[in-house]
XYZ file of C-alpha atoms in Angstrom:
314
model
C 103.333 282.510 116.569
C 106.401 281.413 118.552
C 108.774 284.198 119.531
C 112.022 283.699 117.555
C 115.096 282.816 119.612
C 118.733 283.693 119.046
C 119.097 281.043 116.364
C 117.655 281.749 112.918
C 116.854 278.085 112.525
C 114.323 276.331 114.724
C 116.095 273.580 116.692
C 113.522 270.970 115.731
C 114.188 271.671 112.054
C 117.889 271.101 112.670
C 117.242 267.836 114.500
C 114.977 266.480 111.789
C 117.363 267.410 108.990
C 120.203 266.058 111.155
C 118.560 262.623 111.033
C 118.549 262.832 107.250
C 122.210 263.858 107.169
C 123.143 260.953 109.475
C 121.221 258.562 107.229
C 122.993 259.894 104.129
C 126.384 259.525 105.784
C 125.621 255.916 106.736
C 124.131 254.993 103.362
C 125.848 257.227 100.792
C 126.974 254.199 98.773
C 123.363 253.074 98.312
C 120.795 254.478 95.870
C 119.062 257.330 97.687
C 115.732 258.825 96.626
C 114.459 262.229 97.651
C 111.085 260.863 98.711
C 112.906 258.394 100.982
C 114.909 261.221 102.578
C 111.802 263.372 102.959
C 110.057 260.519 104.783
C 112.936 260.280 107.285
C 112.646 264.002 108.038
C 108.832 263.837 108.388
C 108.643 267.022 106.324
C 106.330 267.336 103.350
C 107.876 265.727 100.273
C 106.711 268.725 98.284
C 108.759 271.187 100.368
C 111.580 268.941 101.655
C 114.295 270.191 99.284
C 113.805 273.834 100.247
C 113.837 273.030 103.971
C 116.930 270.819 103.701
C 118.731 273.509 101.710
C 117.815 276.143 104.292
C 119.352 274.077 107.103
C 122.292 272.376 105.346
C 123.226 275.134 102.886
C 122.944 272.856 99.843
C 120.327 270.664 98.202
C 119.928 267.049 99.379
C 121.413 265.525 96.243
C 124.361 267.928 96.229
C 124.986 266.836 99.829
C 124.760 263.159 98.833
C 127.254 263.701 96.009
C 129.614 265.572 98.323
C 129.636 262.693 100.815
C 130.266 260.191 98.045
C 133.152 262.244 96.701
C 134.683 262.610 100.157
C 134.511 258.836 100.657
C 136.063 258.266 97.234
C 138.983 260.498 98.187
C 139.542 258.517 101.389
C 139.600 255.249 99.438
C 141.828 256.637 96.685
C 144.473 257.846 99.123
C 144.176 255.143 101.772
C 143.584 251.862 99.927
C 144.780 249.953 96.869
C 141.281 249.388 95.532
C 140.838 250.066 91.836
C 139.032 253.203 90.722
C 136.272 250.978 89.333
C 135.825 249.335 92.740
C 135.830 252.708 94.477
C 133.219 254.091 92.098
C 130.894 251.207 92.916
C 131.485 251.372 96.671
C 130.766 255.118 96.705
C 127.452 254.858 94.867
C 128.514 255.923 91.364
C 127.172 254.067 88.360
C 130.469 254.212 86.479
C 134.058 255.406 86.628
C 133.164 258.269 84.311
C 130.361 259.413 86.642
C 132.817 259.429 89.525
C 135.361 261.295 87.390
C 132.974 264.066 86.421
C 131.857 264.773 89.992
C 135.343 264.352 91.453
C 136.874 266.866 89.068
C 134.013 269.296 89.671
C 134.708 269.220 93.419
C 138.490 268.842 93.582
C 139.679 270.163 90.236
C 141.531 266.975 89.349
C 140.748 263.413 88.313
C 140.666 260.309 90.541
C 143.501 258.895 88.451
C 145.760 261.869 89.141
C 145.153 261.524 92.880
C 145.950 257.823 92.783
C 149.075 258.349 90.686
C 150.388 261.197 92.819
C 149.965 259.354 96.098
C 148.894 262.591 97.805
C 146.996 262.427 101.069
C 143.489 263.610 101.796
C 144.688 266.677 103.728
C 146.465 268.067 100.683
C 143.106 268.550 98.978
C 141.277 270.417 101.731
C 141.944 273.857 100.228
C 141.152 272.675 96.715
C 137.894 271.177 97.948
C 136.709 274.406 99.577
C 137.669 276.439 96.518
C 135.644 274.217 94.235
C 132.395 274.319 96.192
C 129.417 276.225 94.840
C 128.996 279.760 96.146
C 126.928 280.018 99.313
C 123.435 281.336 98.834
C 122.846 285.003 99.682
C 120.559 283.853 102.500
C 123.534 282.361 104.391
C 124.856 285.876 104.912
C 121.338 287.139 105.609
C 120.925 284.522 108.355
C 124.096 285.673 110.106
C 122.990 289.305 109.944
C 119.491 288.402 111.040
C 120.768 286.586 114.142
C 122.722 289.669 115.220
C 119.882 292.098 114.593
C 116.577 291.461 116.401
C 115.077 294.537 114.752
C 115.675 292.931 111.387
C 114.012 289.752 112.631
C 110.937 291.662 113.720
C 110.877 293.580 110.443
C 110.935 290.317 108.516
C 108.131 288.844 110.595
C 106.036 291.962 110.024
C 106.167 291.275 106.279
C 104.521 287.859 106.656
C 100.803 287.576 107.300
C 99.036 284.397 108.417
C 95.769 283.873 106.525
C 93.129 281.178 106.459
C 91.538 280.974 103.012
C 88.631 278.898 101.682
C 88.967 276.411 98.853
C 88.434 277.956 95.443
C 87.387 276.735 92.011
C 89.706 277.603 89.132
C 90.183 277.142 85.417
C 93.770 276.583 84.366
C 96.161 276.154 81.463
C 99.080 273.818 82.130
C 102.648 274.567 81.054
C 105.226 271.764 80.775
C 108.850 272.868 80.902
C 111.002 275.512 82.550
C 109.325 277.700 85.139
C 110.959 280.667 83.412
C 108.891 280.056 80.262
C 105.336 280.121 81.601
C 104.316 283.223 79.643
C 102.662 281.180 76.861
C 100.300 279.521 79.361
C 99.464 282.917 80.847
C 98.839 284.455 77.422
C 96.466 281.633 76.516
C 94.666 281.788 79.866
C 94.237 285.571 79.782
C 92.753 285.486 76.263
C 90.301 282.769 77.293
C 89.432 284.512 80.563
C 88.761 287.810 78.796
C 86.354 286.047 76.430
C 84.444 284.739 79.458
C 84.375 288.121 81.200
C 86.830 286.968 83.851
C 88.928 290.055 84.523
C 91.459 290.946 87.258
C 88.942 293.417 88.694
C 86.644 290.581 89.749
C 88.718 287.378 89.629
C 92.120 286.290 90.917
C 94.955 284.934 88.791
C 97.098 282.296 90.502
C 100.269 280.501 89.429
C 101.197 277.068 90.821
C 104.570 275.366 90.387
C 103.695 271.702 90.850
C 107.094 270.022 90.708
C 110.362 270.287 92.601
C 113.251 270.493 90.143
C 115.251 268.243 92.490
C 112.719 265.482 91.850
C 111.770 266.252 88.256
C 113.767 267.315 85.207
C 113.169 270.942 84.275
C 111.896 269.965 80.823
C 108.900 268.119 82.310
C 108.073 270.388 85.270
C 104.387 271.257 85.504
C 103.057 274.772 86.079
C 99.401 275.798 86.162
C 98.269 279.306 85.233
C 94.878 279.642 86.969
C 91.934 282.026 87.195
C 89.253 281.804 89.871
C 85.699 281.126 88.755
C 82.449 282.766 89.854
C 79.704 280.624 91.308
C 77.634 278.762 88.738
C 80.250 278.936 85.980
C 79.423 276.398 83.242
C 82.520 274.215 83.070
C 81.246 271.648 80.604
C 80.979 274.173 77.792
C 84.705 274.912 78.032
C 86.351 271.517 78.602
C 88.207 271.758 75.285
C 89.644 275.184 76.060
C 90.719 274.879 79.695
C 90.950 272.441 82.578
C 89.294 272.837 85.956
C 90.042 271.941 89.563
C 89.579 272.952 93.194
C 92.452 274.550 95.096
C 92.642 273.528 98.745
C 91.959 276.121 101.367
C 93.521 276.251 104.805
C 96.280 278.080 106.619
C 98.916 279.983 104.633
C 101.816 282.316 105.334
C 101.627 285.193 102.863
C 104.579 287.260 101.679
C 104.074 290.254 99.363
C 106.681 290.503 96.605
C 107.373 293.305 94.149
C 110.443 292.925 91.950
C 111.543 291.391 88.643
C 110.283 287.949 87.642
C 113.756 286.393 87.571
C 114.304 287.267 91.245
C 111.033 285.785 92.427
C 112.798 282.558 93.376
C 114.477 284.564 96.161
C 111.069 285.087 97.761
C 110.757 281.314 98.112
C 114.292 281.033 99.482
C 113.672 283.803 101.987
C 110.463 282.278 103.282
C 111.900 278.784 103.636
C 115.334 279.707 104.972
C 114.646 282.746 107.164
C 111.009 282.869 108.216
C 109.646 279.315 108.290
C 112.233 277.467 110.441
C 111.659 279.759 113.446
C 108.000 280.591 112.852
C 106.372 277.868 114.932
C 104.925 276.387 111.751
C 106.028 273.841 109.189
C 105.190 273.530 105.519
C 102.048 271.542 104.817
C 101.747 269.062 101.957
C 99.941 271.433 99.583
C 101.442 273.422 96.713
C 102.431 277.049 97.153
C 100.149 279.571 95.476
C 101.345 282.661 93.615
C 98.598 285.284 93.494
C 99.521 287.528 90.549
C 98.416 291.111 91.213
C 99.698 292.839 88.071
C 100.975 292.300 84.556
C 104.760 292.877 84.540
C 104.563 293.934 80.892
C 102.321 296.822 81.925
C 104.292 297.786 85.025
C 106.332 301.032 84.724
C 109.390 299.225 86.104
C 108.703 295.872 84.461
C 108.240 294.220 87.863
C 105.735 291.644 89.050
C 103.564 292.116 92.131
C 102.820 288.737 93.708
C 101.467 287.453 96.987
C 103.264 284.187 97.723
C 101.136 281.788 99.784
C 103.140 279.113 101.639
C 100.873 276.329 103.014
C 101.570 275.832 106.719
C 100.464 273.887 109.780
C 101.449 273.988 113.436
C 104.646 272.087 114.190
C 103.969 268.570 115.336
């Protein structure tokens, strides 16, 4: 593994995301798709949003909207173009779409800016006050840069493993990732009937969609259980689905806390560890090896090994 430098972010990550940012700034008035932006960065489409957020401090589409709003403000205060014209030139589908985002960022409407005749500089403070709160990891990154002991402690919590491919049965959940319990309940009942217990099999969760690409209501999540050799799939096609999970190189982080905070494990891995690790995320889904039942835990916490698929940086 590469020895981490003074910067918490690997310089190559910054350069690659910088190309995306430059492209957004030059093309913010055009329709922009996340897969298009991911291709420019040469990062995996599956993990692009997390990497961009780690470097830029906001998601790609929030950044796109911010640039469009900034350009709208320039046009409102520096030209006589109509608000309808400005909306179109800044990539908004309608005046109302511009109005909603503009008010969210600046706390006022495009019409009030135009009518007041105020200049761009008068809104700088309002703009900063209206931005979303920075993620906790932004503060962590600053602390981590100042404290090499903390860097080494973080690295000691991540283990690099090479695992073989594995056959699984799974139940698919469609909807919010916070509501996957029904898929797990169904899978556990079926697994118990087949004699597939935690003592001899592994239970793995897979979040298949990025909520930046896909609406939360149609996100896919698979609750999986590994299968022993020779398991008769055909007899159970109506009860469960089956597939092979790819093996390969993974960075593994052990998590023990409440379910609702598990998302922070992802954020930590992608914003603190990965950019300076000497690896980049591979185009395979992350795997969540579930090691306990939170309902049976004395503190109501989940114990999970989070597997991030990785490869050596190009």
